[in-house]
mmCIF file of C-alpha atoms in Angstrom:
data_model
loop_
_atom_site.group_PDB
_atom_site.id
_atom_site.type_symbol
_atom_site.label_atom_id
_atom_site.label_comp_id
_atom_site.label_asym_id
_atom_site.label_seq_id
_atom_site.Cartn_x
_atom_site.Cartn_y
_atom_site.Cartn_z
ATOM 1 C CA MET M 202 -20.265 22.328 -77.486
ATOM 2 C CA SER M 203 -21.871 25.709 -76.501
ATOM 3 C CA LYS M 204 -21.712 28.171 -78.990
ATOM 4 C CA LYS M 205 -19.981 31.992 -78.517
ATOM 5 C CA ILE M 206 -22.302 34.499 -78.144
ATOM 6 C CA SER M 207 -20.770 37.766 -79.082
ATOM 7 C CA GLU M 208 -21.562 41.547 -79.017
ATOM 8 C CA THR M 209 -24.201 42.228 -81.908
ATOM 9 C CA LYS M 210 -22.787 44.674 -84.264
ATOM 10 C CA VAL M 211 -25.383 46.805 -85.590
ATOM 11 C CA SER M 212 -25.083 48.171 -88.678
ATOM 12 C CA THR M 213 -28.411 50.518 -88.671
ATOM 13 C CA LEU M 214 -29.201 54.254 -88.443
ATOM 14 C CA TYR M 215 -32.496 52.549 -86.786
ATOM 15 C CA ILE M 216 -31.658 49.330 -84.674
ATOM 16 C CA ARG M 217 -28.991 49.971 -81.132
ATOM 17 C CA THR M 218 -28.043 47.055 -78.893
ATOM 18 C CA CYS M 219 -28.651 47.557 -74.572
ATOM 19 C CA SER M 220 -26.357 45.223 -72.512
ATOM 20 C CA ILE M 221 -27.700 41.804 -72.760
ATOM 21 C CA PRO M 222 -25.392 41.049 -75.958
ATOM 22 C CA GLY M 223 -28.150 39.634 -79.002
ATOM 23 C CA VAL M 224 -31.305 41.791 -77.234
ATOM 24 C CA LEU M 225 -32.584 44.628 -80.359
ATOM 25 C CA ILE M 226 -34.284 47.649 -79.752
ATOM 26 C CA ILE M 227 -36.084 48.614 -83.354
ATOM 27 C CA GLU M 228 -36.765 51.703 -83.247
ATOM 28 C CA ARG M 229 -38.205 53.345 -86.926
ATOM 29 C CA PRO M 230 -39.308 56.691 -88.439
ATOM 30 C CA LEU M 231 -43.426 57.285 -87.781
ATOM 31 C CA TYR M 232 -44.879 59.568 -90.677
ATOM 32 C CA ARG M 233 -47.806 61.704 -89.165
ATOM 33 C CA ASP M 234 -50.271 64.015 -90.788
ATOM 34 C CA PHE M 235 -53.654 64.512 -90.151
ATOM 35 C CA ARG M 236 -55.476 61.488 -90.995
ATOM 36 C CA GLY M 237 -52.796 59.685 -88.242
ATOM 37 C CA PHE M 238 -50.147 57.846 -88.317
ATOM 38 C CA PHE M 239 -47.719 55.050 -91.141
ATOM 39 C CA HIS M 240 -44.849 53.530 -89.368
ATOM 40 C CA GLU M 241 -42.587 50.685 -90.500
ATOM 41 C CA VAL M 242 -41.767 48.485 -87.560
ATOM 42 C CA PHE M 243 -39.224 46.938 -88.553
ATOM 43 C CA ARG M 244 -36.935 45.596 -92.427
ATOM 44 C CA LEU M 245 -35.952 42.287 -92.719
ATOM 45 C CA LYS M 246 -32.849 43.070 -94.074
ATOM 46 C CA GLU M 247 -32.068 45.162 -91.487
ATOM 47 C CA LEU M 248 -32.614 42.663 -88.755
ATOM 48 C CA GLU M 249 -30.408 40.188 -90.546
ATOM 49 C CA GLU M 250 -27.430 42.632 -90.996
ATOM 50 C CA ALA M 251 -27.664 43.982 -87.263
ATOM 51 C CA SER M 252 -28.330 40.232 -85.659
ATOM 52 C CA GLY M 253 -25.999 38.205 -87.668
ATOM 53 C CA ILE M 254 -29.238 36.338 -87.598
ATOM 54 C CA LYS M 255 -31.547 34.576 -90.893
ATOM 55 C CA PHE M 256 -34.474 35.734 -89.629
ATOM 56 C CA ASN M 257 -37.471 33.514 -91.089
ATOM 57 C CA PRO M 258 -40.634 34.079 -89.334
ATOM 58 C CA VAL M 259 -43.887 31.351 -89.261
ATOM 59 C CA GLN M 260 -45.965 32.632 -87.308
ATOM 60 C CA TRP M 261 -47.268 35.873 -86.354
ATOM 61 C CA SER M 262 -49.316 36.285 -83.100
ATOM 62 C CA HIS M 263 -51.877 38.723 -81.079
ATOM 63 C CA SER M 264 -52.020 38.077 -77.207
ATOM 64 C CA MET M 265 -54.180 40.279 -75.436
ATOM 65 C CA SER M 266 -53.214 40.756 -71.632
ATOM 66 C CA LEU M 267 -56.425 41.999 -69.655
ATOM 67 C CA PRO M 268 -54.654 45.400 -66.745
ATOM 68 C CA GLY M 269 -52.467 43.225 -63.642
ATOM 69 C CA VAL M 270 -51.748 40.469 -66.110
ATOM 70 C CA ILE M 271 -48.070 38.726 -65.620
ATOM 71 C CA ARG M 272 -47.388 36.379 -68.374
ATOM 72 C CA ALA M 273 -44.020 35.477 -67.583
ATOM 73 C CA ILE M 274 -40.968 33.563 -67.720
ATOM 74 C CA HIS M 275 -41.188 32.017 -71.449
ATOM 75 C CA THR M 276 -37.433 31.200 -72.188
ATOM 76 C CA GLU M 277 -38.892 29.309 -75.902
ATOM 77 C CA PRO M 278 -36.023 28.080 -77.860
ATOM 78 C CA TRP M 279 -37.368 30.372 -81.762
ATOM 79 C CA ASN M 280 -35.769 33.431 -82.489
ATOM 80 C CA LYS M 281 -38.905 35.972 -81.420
ATOM 81 C CA LEU M 282 -40.250 39.639 -82.428
ATOM 82 C CA ILE M 283 -42.078 41.819 -79.908
ATOM 83 C CA TYR M 284 -44.216 44.761 -80.612
ATOM 84 C CA PRO M 285 -47.346 46.704 -78.174
ATOM 85 C CA VAL M 286 -49.938 47.955 -80.079
ATOM 86 C CA ALA M 287 -51.812 49.569 -77.053
ATOM 87 C CA GLY M 288 -51.620 49.670 -73.501
ATOM 88 C CA THR M 289 -48.468 49.773 -71.386
ATOM 89 C CA LEU M 290 -45.778 46.505 -71.423
ATOM 90 C CA PHE M 291 -43.112 46.330 -68.261
ATOM 91 C CA ALA M 292 -41.524 43.921 -69.834
ATOM 92 C CA PRO M 293 -38.165 42.111 -68.273
ATOM 93 C CA ILE M 294 -35.880 40.397 -70.081
ATOM 94 C CA VAL M 295 -33.644 37.980 -68.625
ATOM 95 C CA ASP M 296 -30.611 36.346 -69.804
ATOM 96 C CA ALA M 297 -31.125 32.714 -69.449
ATOM 97 C CA ARG M 298 -29.080 31.203 -71.540
ATOM 98 C CA PRO M 299 -26.037 28.969 -70.029
ATOM 99 C CA GLU M 300 -23.448 30.124 -72.283
ATOM 100 C CA SER M 301 -24.056 33.953 -72.916
ATOM 101 C CA PRO M 302 -21.423 35.769 -70.536
ATOM 102 C CA THR M 303 -24.546 38.040 -69.300
ATOM 103 C CA PHE M 304 -26.740 34.390 -67.933
ATOM 104 C CA GLY M 305 -29.319 35.901 -66.075
ATOM 105 C CA LYS M 306 -28.909 39.386 -66.117
ATOM 106 C CA VAL M 307 -32.185 41.053 -66.203
ATOM 107 C CA GLU M 308 -33.208 43.966 -67.897
ATOM 108 C CA THR M 309 -36.395 45.564 -68.060
ATOM 109 C CA PHE M 310 -38.431 47.918 -70.822
ATOM 110 C CA VAL M 311 -42.119 49.850 -70.092
ATOM 111 C CA ILE M 312 -43.210 50.418 -73.575
ATOM 112 C CA ASP M 313 -46.536 52.684 -74.441
ATOM 113 C CA ASN M 314 -46.612 52.853 -78.474
ATOM 114 C CA THR M 315 -49.953 55.029 -78.179
ATOM 115 C CA LYS M 316 -48.706 57.033 -76.349
ATOM 116 C CA GLU M 317 -47.947 61.048 -78.910
ATOM 117 C CA ASP M 318 -43.916 60.935 -78.246
ATOM 118 C CA SER M 319 -43.846 57.182 -78.200
ATOM 119 C CA SER M 320 -41.088 56.214 -80.341
ATOM 120 C CA HIS M 321 -42.833 52.830 -81.641
ATOM 121 C CA MET M 322 -40.679 50.821 -80.504
ATOM 122 C CA ALA M 323 -39.784 47.171 -81.349
ATOM 123 C CA ILE M 324 -37.830 44.152 -79.419
ATOM 124 C CA PHE M 325 -35.948 41.280 -81.321
ATOM 125 C CA LEU M 326 -35.113 38.557 -78.887
ATOM 126 C CA PRO M 327 -32.754 35.753 -79.562
ATOM 127 C CA LYS M 328 -33.150 32.776 -78.927
ATOM 128 C CA GLY M 329 -33.599 31.289 -75.210
ATOM 129 C CA MET M 330 -33.858 34.661 -74.153
ATOM 130 C CA GLY M 331 -36.631 35.636 -71.086
ATOM 131 C CA ASN M 332 -39.168 36.933 -72.070
ATOM 132 C CA SER M 333 -41.618 38.462 -69.649
ATOM 133 C CA ILE M 334 -45.537 40.429 -70.215
ATOM 134 C CA CYS M 335 -46.940 42.804 -67.728
ATOM 135 C CA ALA M 336 -49.876 44.324 -68.860
ATOM 136 C CA ALA M 337 -49.442 47.222 -66.551
ATOM 137 C CA GLY M 338 -51.802 49.855 -67.096
ATOM 138 C CA ARG M 339 -55.190 51.443 -66.892
ATOM 139 C CA GLU M 340 -56.077 49.360 -70.301
ATOM 140 C CA PRO M 341 -55.617 45.865 -71.599
ATOM 141 C CA LEU M 342 -52.481 45.563 -73.964
ATOM 142 C CA HIS M 343 -52.031 44.064 -77.120
ATOM 143 C CA TYR M 344 -49.282 42.617 -78.561
ATOM 144 C CA LEU M 345 -48.324 41.440 -81.729
ATOM 145 C CA TYR M 346 -44.496 39.363 -81.611
ATOM 146 C CA LEU M 347 -43.814 37.055 -84.111
ATOM 147 C CA VAL M 348 -41.375 34.160 -84.141
ATOM 148 C CA ASP M 349 -40.119 31.555 -86.888
ATOM 149 C CA GLU M 350 -40.853 28.084 -85.576
ATOM 150 C CA TYR M 351 -44.500 27.060 -85.193
ATOM 151 C CA TRP M 352 -45.231 27.067 -81.068
ATOM 152 C CA ASP M 353 -44.741 23.156 -80.218
ATOM 153 C CA ASP M 354 -45.737 23.082 -76.816
ATOM 154 C CA LYS M 355 -43.032 20.531 -76.170
ATOM 155 C CA LYS M 356 -40.528 23.149 -76.544
ATOM 156 C CA ALA M 357 -41.695 26.177 -74.192
ATOM 157 C CA ARG M 358 -40.199 26.296 -71.156
ATOM 158 C CA GLY M 359 -40.133 29.028 -68.233
ATOM 159 C CA ILE M 360 -38.440 30.254 -65.413
ATOM 160 C CA ALA M 361 -40.091 31.681 -61.931
ATOM 161 C CA TRP M 362 -41.406 35.279 -62.266
ATOM 162 C CA ASP M 363 -41.090 35.825 -58.681
ATOM 163 C CA ASP M 364 -37.318 34.085 -58.822
ATOM 164 C CA PRO M 365 -35.371 35.563 -55.817
ATOM 165 C CA ASP M 366 -32.062 36.035 -57.527
ATOM 166 C CA LEU M 367 -33.785 37.710 -60.353
ATOM 167 C CA ALA M 368 -35.343 39.971 -57.993
ATOM 168 C CA ILE M 369 -37.274 41.766 -60.591
ATOM 169 C CA LYS M 370 -39.540 45.377 -59.564
ATOM 170 C CA TRP M 371 -42.700 43.996 -61.113
ATOM 171 C CA PRO M 372 -45.476 46.806 -60.996
ATOM 172 C CA VAL M 373 -48.469 45.417 -60.197
ATOM 173 C CA LYS M 374 -50.058 44.260 -57.005
ATOM 174 C CA ASN M 375 -52.142 40.899 -57.284
ATOM 175 C CA PRO M 376 -50.866 40.121 -60.438
ATOM 176 C CA ILE M 377 -53.487 38.177 -62.366
ATOM 177 C CA ILE M 378 -51.503 34.707 -63.643
ATOM 178 C CA SER M 379 -51.913 31.513 -64.844
ATOM 179 C CA GLU M 380 -50.943 28.689 -62.665
ATOM 180 C CA ARG M 381 -48.324 27.332 -65.390
ATOM 181 C CA ASP M 382 -46.522 29.618 -64.608
ATOM 182 C CA LYS M 383 -46.880 29.814 -61.005
ATOM 183 C CA ALA M 384 -45.095 26.067 -61.408
ATOM 184 C CA ASN M 385 -42.280 27.988 -63.666
ATOM 185 C CA PRO M 386 -38.715 26.372 -61.129
ATOM 186 C CA ARG M 387 -36.421 29.422 -60.650
ATOM 187 C CA LEU M 388 -33.358 29.474 -62.483
ATOM 188 C CA ARG M 389 -31.047 28.199 -59.737
ATOM 189 C CA ASP M 390 -32.811 24.628 -60.479
ATOM 190 C CA LEU M 391 -32.290 24.759 -64.209
ATOM 191 C CA PHE M 392 -28.918 25.879 -64.015
ATOM 192 C CA PRO M 393 -27.420 24.650 -60.670
ATOM 193 C CA GLU M 394 -23.733 24.964 -62.383
ATOM 194 C CA LYS M 395 -24.357 27.908 -63.203
ATOM 195 C CA PHE M 396 -24.338 29.268 -59.199
ATOM 196 C CA ARG M 397 -21.899 29.139 -56.733
ATOM 197 C CA LEU M 398 -23.467 28.023 -53.301
ATOM 198 C CA GLY M 399 -24.790 30.667 -51.293
ATOM 199 C CA ASP M 400 -24.197 33.164 -53.678
ATOM 200 C CA ASP M 401 -27.584 34.871 -54.410
ATOM 201 C CA GLN M 402 -26.638 35.402 -57.506
ATOM 202 C CA PRO M 403 -25.375 33.921 -61.411
ATOM 203 C CA LEU M 404 -21.268 33.344 -61.578
ATOM 204 C CA ALA M 405 -22.134 35.676 -65.110
ATOM 205 C CA GLY M 406 -24.660 38.637 -65.239
ATOM 206 C CA LYS M 407 -24.474 40.300 -61.565
ATOM 207 C CA GLN M 408 -27.787 42.504 -61.672
ATOM 208 C CA LYS M 409 -27.273 46.514 -62.327
#
């Protein structure tokens, strides 16, 4: 029996929702002086109150992607907190949870936390969300993320980066993509019951 996905109730000034239930945008204040700046990326209590999820990170990872690299679309079964620290991130998030009312919906974020006026955004992704990384700038993209389960290759899944049903408009030409990601199936191949025959989009979560 699938669990119901409800709207997230946000109880903090620094966390907001987006159009996909459960995905949270964290923008905590930045303190600058002549030495540089100080920034708390997140506070666990705030995140758990806002998400309703007990988040116990066990692995902290650092990914570096050269300009033009796409890593997509990954749908691992663990909660994840992402934070790009250098470079420009183009991040399409796909709701790949079949029980979700917005299944198949795509929301994109462009984040450059090195800019002077940046809000230093982090994003919390609940289990089953499709997560994508695209190094969209001229410099390498450095990307940190926390997960609450240890990496397990047997649990890793993916969706085709160029899935026509999702119609993501990637900002790079001739992207650099791993052979593994090139072989990912379409969303409708993973969940055929969620698509009506002849329809070009999922039954739920029609894109904007």
